[in-house]
């Protein structure tokens, strides 16, 4: 009960701070239980079209982590803010927030009171860049070789044909995340 109250207090303080103005609505599009050794852990993938700035992406990912932790009692929550649902699990992220509600790391034995590890980008993708990335990741599984790896040539040719662009322009724009905390 004490940890719940502390978690609720931390959430309340975060929401009432000036940073709360940067929180945008989000939707969980995929979740995965990654618990082990009696330690509740989860990965969640969220979309938040209104989170455009670095601060909005960071604050939205952080509130998603604390919300999920309070709702599920997970001690470890990793949030991946993706541009669209089809990017979940691909590594194409606007932000990644790792939250340890008890400050004891992934294992539960590294108690150093560190609660956050956050990486994010303020990169803005054009409509065309978003369409390219969407088509690329939405169709990725259709173009796997015999080893389960993407056949880049076939995939980019497909994206180029569908969007009527040159094949050399049919790869998703790289997103570069910076360490925030």
PDB file of N, CA, C and O in Angstrom, residues 8 76 87 134:
ATOM      1  N   UNK A   8       1.353   6.968  -6.548  1.00  0.00           N
ATOM      2  CA  UNK A   8       0.273   7.914  -6.830  1.00  0.00           C
ATOM      3  C   UNK A   8       0.742   9.340  -6.578  1.00  0.00           C
ATOM      4  O   UNK A   8       0.466  10.238  -7.361  1.00  0.00           O
ATOM      5  N   UNK A  76       8.413  -2.645 -13.625  1.00  0.00           N
ATOM      6  CA  UNK A  76       9.229  -2.208 -14.753  1.00  0.00           C
ATOM      7  C   UNK A  76       8.312  -2.033 -15.960  1.00  0.00           C
ATOM      8  O   UNK A  76       7.609  -2.966 -16.342  1.00  0.00           O
ATOM      9  N   UNK A  87       4.454   0.269 -36.680  1.00  0.00           N
ATOM     10  CA  UNK A  87       5.866   0.392 -36.314  1.00  0.00           C
ATOM     11  C   UNK A  87       6.173  -0.272 -34.966  1.00  0.00           C
ATOM     12  O   UNK A  87       7.344  -0.380 -34.592  1.00  0.00           O
ATOM     13  N   UNK A 134       5.367   4.159 -43.159  1.00  0.00           N
ATOM     14  CA  UNK A 134       4.163   3.350 -42.938  1.00  0.00           C
ATOM     15  C   UNK A 134       4.126   2.164 -43.901  1.00  0.00           C
ATOM     16  O   UNK A 134       3.939   1.020 -43.489  1.00  0.00           O
TER      17      UNK A 134
END
